């Protein structure tokens, strides 16, 4: 008896070994971004520091959001979950890298200690949640694209998320949302709601599997 749903082997690659391998690779990329940002903040100041930091954070965020989806090629919920699992796995791999290498080398400036009341460990559970969430949303966007047109487009997804997040950040700064301003942290935080809105936009017209 033929099944009612046709499975396309090109999509939803959910084998465990590639997921674990992709998680480790993503954690290494994220760690390199931390190192680059640390070098920038220690070597430069003013506008050039903020500009370069923003570029590195943006590149790291886009890789985290969409690269797992390119490994899994999600179209159904299993594939979306697997891609989000890469995001979560990367945060787990990042913890020992951070504890054994980045922190002993002093990669974090005192501002991290000030935010955490003398400790930088506050951000670990936050990163577990954020790293998984943004990858999850990015995978949804790629799945919507694939279900709508037959193929996902990472460049189009990046443009959509960038534009929507920029609008959200600009609105937050314009209406004087608490702690919002025309700076890198505001637009980095705006990525969260921006991804949700971009996901909703990408879902318009997509076919449900």
Coordinates of N, CA and C in Angstrom, one line a residue:
X1 N 0.9 -1.2 0.0 CA 0.0 0.0 0.0 C 0.9 1.2 0.0
X2 N 0.6 2.1 -0.9 CA 1.4 3.4 -0.9 C 1.0 4.3 0.2
X3 N 2.0 5.0 0.7 CA 1.7 5.9 1.8 C 1.0 7.2 1.3
X4 N 0.3 7.8 2.1 CA -0.5 9.0 1.7 C 0.5 10.2 1.5
X5 N 1.6 10.2 2.3 CA 2.6 11.3 2.2 C 3.8 10.8 1.5
X6 N 4.3 11.5 0.5 CA 5.5 11.1 -0.2 C 6.7 11.7 0.5
X7 N 7.7 10.9 0.9 CA 8.9 11.4 1.6 C 10.0 11.7 0.6
X8 N 10.5 12.9 0.6 CA 11.5 13.4 -0.3 C 12.8 13.3 0.4
X9 N 13.7 12.4 0.0 CA 15.0 12.2 0.7 C 15.9 13.4 0.7
X10 N 15.6 14.3 -0.2 CA 16.5 15.5 -0.3 C 16.3 16.4 0.9
X11 N 15.2 16.3 1.6 CA 14.8 17.2 2.7 C 14.8 16.5 4.0
X12 N 14.7 17.3 5.1 CA 14.5 16.7 6.4 C 15.6 15.7 6.7
X13 N 16.8 16.0 6.6 CA 17.9 15.1 6.9 C 18.2 15.1 8.5
X14 N 17.6 14.1 9.1 CA 17.6 14.2 10.6 C 18.4 13.1 11.3
X15 N 19.5 12.6 10.6 CA 20.3 11.6 11.2 C 21.2 12.2 12.4
X16 N 21.4 11.5 13.4 CA 22.0 12.0 14.6 C 23.4 12.5 14.4
X17 N 24.2 11.6 13.8 CA 25.7 12.0 13.6 C 25.9 13.3 12.9
X18 N 25.2 13.6 11.8 CA 25.4 14.9 11.1 C 25.0 16.0 12.0
X19 N 23.9 15.8 12.8 CA 23.4 16.9 13.6 C 24.5 17.2 14.7
X20 N 25.0 16.2 15.3 CA 26.1 16.4 16.3 C 27.3 17.1 15.7
X21 N 27.7 16.6 14.5 CA 28.8 17.2 13.9 C 28.6 18.7 13.5
X22 N 27.4 19.0 13.0 CA 27.1 20.4 12.7 C 27.0 21.3 13.9
X23 N 26.5 20.7 15.0 CA 26.5 21.4 16.3 C 27.9 21.8 16.7
X24 N 28.9 20.9 16.6 CA 30.2 21.2 17.0 C 30.8 22.3 16.1
X25 N 30.6 22.2 14.8 CA 31.1 23.2 13.9 C 30.6 24.5 14.2
X26 N 29.3 24.6 14.4 CA 28.6 25.9 14.7 C 29.2 26.5 16.0
X27 N 29.4 25.7 17.0 CA 30.0 26.2 18.2 C 31.4 26.8 18.0
X28 N 32.2 26.2 17.2 CA 33.5 26.7 16.8 C 33.4 28.0 16.1
X29 N 32.5 28.1 15.2 CA 32.3 29.4 14.5 C 31.9 30.5 15.5
X30 N 30.9 30.2 16.4 CA 30.5 31.1 17.4 C 31.6 31.6 18.3
X31 N 32.5 30.6 18.7 CA 33.6 30.9 19.5 C 34.6 31.9 18.8
X32 N 34.8 31.6 17.5 CA 35.7 32.5 16.7 C 35.1 33.9 16.7
X33 N 33.8 34.0 16.6 CA 33.2 35.3 16.6 C 33.4 36.1 17.9
X34 N 33.3 35.3 19.0 CA 33.6 35.9 20.3 C 35.1 36.4 20.4
X35 N 36.0 35.7 19.9 CA 37.4 36.1 19.8 C 37.6 37.3 19.0
X36 N 37.0 37.4 17.8 CA 37.1 38.6 17.0 C 36.5 39.8 17.6
X37 N 35.3 39.6 18.2 CA 34.7 40.8 18.9 C 35.6 41.2 20.1
X38 N 36.2 40.3 20.8 CA 37.1 40.7 21.9 C 38.3 41.5 21.4
X39 N 38.9 41.0 20.3 CA 40.0 41.8 19.8 C 39.6 43.2 19.3
X40 N 38.4 43.3 18.7 CA 37.9 44.6 18.3 C 37.7 45.5 19.4
X41 N 37.0 45.0 20.5 CA 36.7 45.9 21.6 C 38.0 46.3 22.4
X42 N 39.0 45.5 22.4 CA 40.2 45.8 23.1 C 41.2 46.7 22.3
X43 N 41.0 46.7 21.0 CA 42.0 47.4 20.1 C 41.4 48.7 19.6
X44 N 40.1 48.8 19.5 CA 39.5 50.0 18.9 C 38.5 50.7 19.9
X45 N 38.0 51.8 19.5 CA 37.0 52.5 20.3 C 36.2 53.4 19.3
X46 N 35.1 53.9 19.9 CA 34.2 54.8 19.1 C 33.5 54.1 18.0
X47 N 33.2 54.9 17.0 CA 32.4 54.5 15.9 C 32.9 53.3 15.2
X48 N 34.2 53.2 14.9 CA 34.8 52.1 14.2 C 34.6 50.8 15.0
X49 N 34.8 50.9 16.3 CA 34.6 49.7 17.2 C 33.1 49.2 17.1
X50 N 32.2 50.1 17.2 CA 30.8 49.7 17.1 C 30.4 49.2 15.8
X51 N 31.0 49.8 14.7 CA 30.6 49.3 13.3 C 31.2 47.9 13.1
X52 N 32.4 47.7 13.5 CA 33.0 46.3 13.3 C 32.4 45.3 14.1
X53 N 32.1 45.7 15.4 CA 31.4 44.7 16.3 C 30.0 44.4 15.7
X54 N 29.3 45.3 15.2 CA 28.0 45.1 14.6 C 28.1 44.1 13.4
X55 N 29.1 44.3 12.6 CA 29.3 43.4 11.4 C 29.6 42.0 11.9
X56 N 30.5 41.8 12.9 CA 30.8 40.4 13.3 C 29.6 39.8 14.0
X57 N 28.9 40.6 14.8 CA 27.7 40.0 15.5 C 26.6 39.7 14.4
X58 N 26.5 40.5 13.4 CA 25.5 40.2 12.4 C 25.8 38.9 11.6
X59 N 27.1 38.8 11.2 CA 27.5 37.6 10.5 C 27.3 36.4 11.3
X60 N 27.7 36.4 12.6 CA 27.6 35.3 13.5 C 26.1 34.9 13.7
X61 N 25.3 36.0 13.8 CA 23.8 35.7 14.0 C 23.2 35.0 12.8
X62 N 23.6 35.5 11.6 CA 23.0 35.0 10.4 C 23.4 33.5 10.2
X63 N 24.7 33.2 10.5 CA 25.2 31.8 10.4 C 24.4 31.0 11.4
X64 N 24.2 31.4 12.6 CA 23.5 30.6 13.6 C 22.1 30.4 13.2
X65 N 21.5 31.4 12.6 CA 20.0 31.3 12.3 C 19.8 30.4 11.1
X66 N 20.6 30.5 10.1 CA 20.3 29.8 8.9 C 21.2 28.6 8.5
X67 N 22.4 28.6 9.0 CA 23.3 27.5 8.6 C 22.8 26.1 9.0
X68 N 22.3 25.9 10.2 CA 21.7 24.6 10.5 C 20.6 24.2 9.5
X69 N 19.8 25.1 9.1 CA 18.8 24.7 8.1 C 19.3 24.3 6.8
X70 N 20.5 24.8 6.4 CA 21.1 24.3 5.2 C 21.6 22.9 5.3
X71 N 21.9 22.5 6.5 CA 22.4 21.1 6.8 C 21.2 20.1 6.7
X72 N 20.1 20.6 7.3 CA 18.9 19.7 7.4 C 18.0 19.8 6.2
X73 N 17.9 21.0 5.6 CA 16.9 21.3 4.6 C 15.5 21.0 5.0
X74 N 15.0 21.7 6.0 CA 13.7 21.3 6.6 C 12.5 21.7 5.7
X75 N 11.5 20.8 5.7 CA 10.2 21.1 5.1 C 9.1 20.7 6.0
X76 N 9.3 19.7 6.9 CA 8.3 19.3 7.8 C 8.8 19.6 9.3
X77 N 7.9 19.3 10.2 CA 8.2 19.6 11.6 C 9.4 18.9 12.1
X78 N 9.7 17.6 11.7 CA 10.8 16.9 12.1 C 12.1 17.5 11.7
X79 N 12.2 18.0 10.5 CA 13.3 18.7 10.0 C 13.6 20.0 10.7
X80 N 12.5 20.8 10.9 CA 12.6 22.0 11.6 C 13.2 21.8 13.1
X81 N 12.7 20.8 13.7 CA 13.1 20.4 15.1 C 14.6 20.0 15.1
X82 N 15.0 19.2 14.0 CA 16.4 18.8 14.0 C 17.3 20.0 13.8
X83 N 16.9 20.9 12.9 CA 17.7 22.1 12.7 C 17.9 22.9 14.0
X84 N 16.7 23.1 14.7 CA 16.8 23.7 16.0 C 17.7 23.0 17.0
X85 N 17.7 21.6 16.9 CA 18.6 20.8 17.7 C 20.0 21.1 17.5
X86 N 20.4 21.5 16.2 CA 21.8 21.9 16.0 C 22.1 23.2 16.7
X87 N 21.1 24.1 16.7 CA 21.3 25.3 17.5 C 21.5 25.1 18.9
X88 N 20.7 24.2 19.5 CA 20.8 23.8 20.9 C 22.1 23.1 21.2
X89 N 22.5 22.1 20.3 CA 23.7 21.4 20.5 C 24.9 22.3 20.4
X90 N 24.9 23.3 19.6 CA 26.0 24.2 19.5 C 26.2 25.0 20.8
X91 N 25.1 25.4 21.5 CA 25.2 26.1 22.7 C 25.9 25.1 23.8
X92 N 25.6 23.8 23.7 CA 26.2 22.9 24.7 C 27.7 22.7 24.4
X93 N 28.0 22.6 23.1 CA 29.5 22.5 22.8 C 30.2 23.8 23.1
X94 N 29.5 24.9 23.1 CA 30.1 26.2 23.3 C 30.5 26.3 24.8
X95 N 29.8 25.7 25.7 CA 30.0 25.9 27.2 C 31.4 25.4 27.5
X96 N 31.9 24.2 27.2 CA 33.2 23.8 27.5 C 34.3 24.6 26.8
X97 N 34.0 25.0 25.6 CA 35.0 25.9 24.9 C 35.2 27.2 25.6
X98 N 34.0 27.7 26.1 CA 34.0 29.0 26.8 C 34.8 28.8 28.1
X99 N 34.4 27.8 28.9 CA 35.0 27.6 30.2 C 36.4 27.2 30.2
X100 N 36.9 26.5 29.2 CA 38.2 26.0 29.2 C 39.2 26.8 28.4
X101 N 38.7 27.6 27.5 CA 39.5 28.4 26.6 C 39.3 29.9 26.7
X102 N 38.0 30.3 26.4 CA 37.7 31.7 26.2 C 37.8 32.5 27.5
X103 N 37.3 32.0 28.6 CA 37.3 32.7 29.9 C 38.8 32.7 30.4
X104 N 39.5 31.6 30.4 CA 40.9 31.7 30.9 C 41.8 32.7 30.1
X105 N 41.5 32.8 28.9 CA 42.2 33.8 28.0 C 41.8 35.2 28.2
X106 N 40.7 35.4 29.0 CA 40.2 36.7 29.2 C 39.6 37.4 28.1
X107 N 38.7 36.6 27.3 CA 38.1 37.2 26.1 C 37.0 38.2 26.4
X108 N 36.5 38.2 27.7 CA 35.4 39.0 28.0 C 35.8 40.3 28.8
X109 N 35.3 41.4 28.4 CA 35.7 42.7 29.1 C 34.9 42.8 30.4
X110 N 35.2 43.8 31.2 CA 34.5 44.0 32.5 C 33.0 44.3 32.3
X111 N 32.6 44.7 31.2 CA 31.2 45.0 31.0 C 30.3 43.8 31.2
X112 N 30.8 42.6 30.8 CA 30.1 41.4 31.0 C 30.0 41.1 32.5
X113 N 31.0 41.3 33.3 CA 31.0 41.1 34.7 C 30.0 42.1 35.4
X114 N 29.9 43.3 34.9 CA 29.0 44.3 35.5 C 27.6 43.9 35.2
X115 N 27.3 43.5 34.0 CA 25.9 43.1 33.7 C 25.5 41.9 34.6
X116 N 26.4 41.0 34.9 CA 26.0 39.8 35.6 C 26.3 39.9 37.1
X117 N 26.6 41.2 37.6 CA 26.8 41.4 39.0 C 28.1 40.7 39.5
X118 N 29.1 40.7 38.7 CA 30.4 40.1 39.0 C 30.7 38.8 38.4
X119 N 29.7 38.2 37.7 CA 29.9 36.9 37.1 C 29.4 37.0 35.6
X120 N 30.1 36.1 34.8 CA 29.7 36.1 33.4 C 28.8 34.8 33.1
X121 N 28.6 34.0 34.1 CA 27.9 32.7 33.9 C 26.4 33.0 33.7
X122 N 25.9 34.2 33.9 CA 24.5 34.5 33.7 C 24.1 34.2 32.3
X123 N 25.0 34.4 31.4 CA 24.6 34.3 30.0 C 24.4 32.9 29.4
X124 N 24.9 31.9 30.1 CA 24.9 30.5 29.6 C 23.5 30.0 29.4
X125 N 22.6 30.1 30.4 CA 21.2 29.7 30.1 C 20.5 30.6 29.1
X126 N 20.9 31.9 29.1 CA 20.3 32.8 28.1 C 20.7 32.3 26.7
X127 N 21.9 31.9 26.6 CA 22.4 31.5 25.3 C 21.8 30.2 24.9
X128 N 21.6 29.3 25.8 CA 20.9 28.0 25.5 C 19.5 28.3 24.8
X129 N 18.8 29.3 25.4 CA 17.5 29.6 24.9 C 17.6 30.4 23.6
X130 N 18.4 31.4 23.6 CA 18.5 32.3 22.4 C 19.0 31.5 21.2
X131 N 20.1 30.7 21.4 CA 20.7 30.0 20.3 C 19.8 29.0 19.7
X132 N 18.9 28.4 20.5 CA 17.9 27.4 20.0 C 16.8 28.2 19.3
X133 N 16.3 29.2 19.9 CA 15.2 30.0 19.4 C 15.5 30.6 18.0
X134 N 16.6 31.2 17.8 CA 16.8 31.9 16.6 C 17.1 30.9 15.5
X135 N 17.7 29.7 15.8 CA 17.9 28.7 14.8 C 16.5 28.0 14.4
X136 N 15.7 27.9 15.4 CA 14.3 27.3 15.2 C 13.5 28.2 14.3
X137 N 13.5 29.5 14.5 CA 12.8 30.5 13.7 C 13.4 30.5 12.3
X138 N 14.7 30.5 12.2 CA 15.3 30.5 10.8 C 15.0 29.2 10.0
X139 N 14.9 28.1 10.7 CA 14.5 26.9 10.1 C 13.1 26.9 9.6
X140 N 12.2 27.5 10.4 CA 10.8 27.7 9.9 C 10.8 28.5 8.6
X141 N 11.5 29.5 8.6 CA 11.5 30.4 7.4 C 12.0 29.6 6.2
X142 N 13.1 28.9 6.3 CA 13.5 28.1 5.2 C 12.5 27.0 4.8
X143 N 11.9 26.4 5.7 CA 10.8 25.4 5.4 C 9.6 26.0 4.7
X144 N 9.2 27.2 5.1 CA 8.2 27.9 4.4 C 8.5 28.2 3.0
X145 N 9.8 28.6 2.8 CA 10.2 28.9 1.4 C 10.2 27.7 0.6
X146 N 10.7 26.6 1.1 CA 10.8 25.3 0.4 C 9.4 24.8 0.1
X147 N 8.4 24.9 1.0 CA 7.1 24.5 0.8 C 6.3 25.4 -0.2
X148 N 6.8 26.6 -0.3 CA 6.1 27.5 -1.2 C 6.6 27.4 -2.7
X149 N 7.9 27.4 -2.8 CA 8.5 27.4 -4.1 C 9.3 26.2 -4.5
X150 N 9.4 25.2 -3.6 CA 10.2 24.0 -3.9 C 11.6 24.1 -3.5
X151 N 12.1 25.2 -3.2 CA 13.5 25.4 -2.8 C 13.7 26.6 -1.9
X152 N 14.5 26.4 -0.8 CA 14.7 27.5 0.1 C 15.8 28.4 -0.4
X153 N 15.8 29.7 -0.1 CA 16.8 30.7 -0.5 C 17.3 31.4 0.7
X154 N 18.5 31.0 1.1 CA 19.1 31.7 2.3 C 19.3 33.2 2.1
X155 N 19.8 33.6 0.9 CA 20.0 35.1 0.7 C 18.7 35.8 0.9
X156 N 17.6 35.3 0.3 CA 16.3 36.0 0.5 C 15.9 36.0 1.9
X157 N 16.1 34.9 2.6 CA 15.7 34.8 4.0 C 16.5 35.8 4.9
X158 N 17.8 36.0 4.5 CA 18.7 36.9 5.3 C 18.2 38.4 5.0
X159 N 17.8 38.7 3.8 CA 17.3 40.0 3.5 C 16.0 40.3 4.3
X160 N 15.1 39.3 4.3 CA 13.9 39.5 5.0 C 14.1 39.7 6.4
X161 N 14.9 38.9 7.1 CA 15.1 39.0 8.5 C 15.8 40.3 8.8
X162 N 16.8 40.7 8.0 CA 17.5 41.9 8.2 C 16.6 43.2 8.1
X163 N 15.8 43.2 7.1 CA 14.9 44.4 6.9 C 13.9 44.5 8.1
X164 N 13.3 43.3 8.4 CA 12.2 43.4 9.4 C 12.9 43.7 10.8
X165 N 14.0 43.1 11.1 CA 14.7 43.4 12.4 C 15.1 44.8 12.5
X166 N 15.6 45.4 11.4 CA 16.0 46.8 11.3 C 14.8 47.7 11.6
X167 N 13.7 47.4 11.0 CA 12.5 48.2 11.3 C 12.0 48.1 12.7
X168 N 12.1 46.9 13.3 CA 11.7 46.7 14.7 C 12.7 47.5 15.6
X169 N 14.0 47.4 15.3 CA 14.9 48.1 16.1 C 14.7 49.6 16.0
X170 N 14.5 50.1 14.8 CA 14.3 51.5 14.6 C 13.0 52.0 15.3
X171 N 12.0 51.3 15.2 CA 10.7 51.6 15.9 C 11.0 51.7 17.4
X172 N 11.7 50.7 18.0 CA 12.0 50.7 19.4 C 12.7 51.9 19.8
X173 N 13.7 52.3 19.0 CA 14.5 53.5 19.3 C 13.7 54.8 19.2
X174 N 12.9 54.8 18.1 CA 12.1 56.0 17.8 C 11.0 56.3 18.9
X175 N 10.4 55.3 19.5 CA 9.4 55.5 20.5 C 10.0 55.4 21.9
X176 N 11.3 55.4 22.0 CA 12.0 55.4 23.3 C 11.6 54.3 24.1
X177 N 11.6 53.1 23.5 CA 11.4 51.8 24.3 C 12.5 51.7 25.4
X178 N 12.2 51.3 26.6 CA 13.2 51.3 27.7 C 14.5 50.6 27.2
X179 N 15.6 51.3 27.4 CA 17.0 50.9 27.1 C 17.3 50.8 25.6
X180 N 16.3 51.1 24.8 CA 16.5 51.0 23.3 C 17.2 52.3 22.8
X181 N 18.1 52.2 21.9 CA 18.7 53.3 21.3 C 19.3 53.0 19.9
X182 N 20.0 53.9 19.3 CA 20.5 53.7 18.0 C 21.9 53.1 18.1
X183 N 21.9 51.8 18.5 CA 23.2 51.1 18.8 C 23.1 49.6 18.5
X184 N 24.2 49.0 18.6 CA 24.3 47.5 18.3 C 23.5 46.7 19.2
X185 N 23.5 46.9 20.5 CA 22.7 46.0 21.4 C 21.2 46.1 21.1
X186 N 20.7 47.3 20.7 CA 19.3 47.4 20.4 C 18.9 46.6 19.2
X187 N 19.7 46.7 18.2 CA 19.4 46.0 16.9 C 19.6 44.5 17.1
X188 N 20.6 44.1 18.0 CA 20.8 42.7 18.2 C 19.6 42.1 18.9
X189 N 19.0 42.8 19.9 CA 17.8 42.3 20.6 C 16.6 42.3 19.7
X190 N 16.6 43.3 18.8 CA 15.4 43.4 17.8 C 15.4 42.2 16.9
X191 N 16.5 41.5 16.8 CA 16.5 40.3 16.0 C 15.5 39.3 16.4
X192 N 15.2 39.2 17.8 CA 14.3 38.2 18.3 C 12.9 38.4 17.8
X193 N 12.3 39.6 18.1 CA 10.9 39.8 17.5 C 10.9 39.9 16.0
X194 N 12.1 40.4 15.4 CA 12.2 40.5 14.0 C 12.1 39.2 13.3
X195 N 12.7 38.1 13.9 CA 12.6 36.8 13.4 C 11.2 36.3 13.4
X196 N 10.5 36.5 14.5 CA 9.1 36.1 14.6 C 8.2 36.7 13.5
X197 N 8.4 38.0 13.3 CA 7.6 38.7 12.3 C 8.0 38.1 10.9
X198 N 9.3 38.0 10.7 CA 9.8 37.5 9.4 C 9.2 36.1 9.1
X199 N 9.2 35.3 10.2 CA 8.6 33.9 10.1 C 7.2 34.0 9.6
X200 N 6.4 34.8 10.3 CA 5.0 35.0 9.9 C 4.8 35.4 8.5
X201 N 5.7 36.3 8.0 CA 5.6 36.8 6.6 C 6.0 35.7 5.7
X202 N 7.0 34.9 6.0 CA 7.4 33.9 5.1 C 6.4 32.8 5.0
X203 N 5.5 32.6 6.0 CA 4.5 31.6 6.0 C 3.4 31.9 5.0
X204 N 3.2 33.2 4.6 CA 2.1 33.6 3.7 C 2.3 32.8 2.4
X205 N 1.3 32.1 2.0 CA 1.3 31.4 0.7 C 2.0 30.1 0.7
X206 N 2.6 29.7 1.8 CA 3.3 28.4 1.8 C 2.3 27.2 1.9
X207 N 2.7 26.1 1.3 CA 1.8 24.9 1.4 C 2.1 24.1 2.6
X208 N 1.1 23.6 3.2 CA 1.2 22.8 4.4 C 1.4 21.3 4.0
X209 N 2.5 20.7 4.6 CA 2.7 19.3 4.3 C 1.9 18.4 5.1

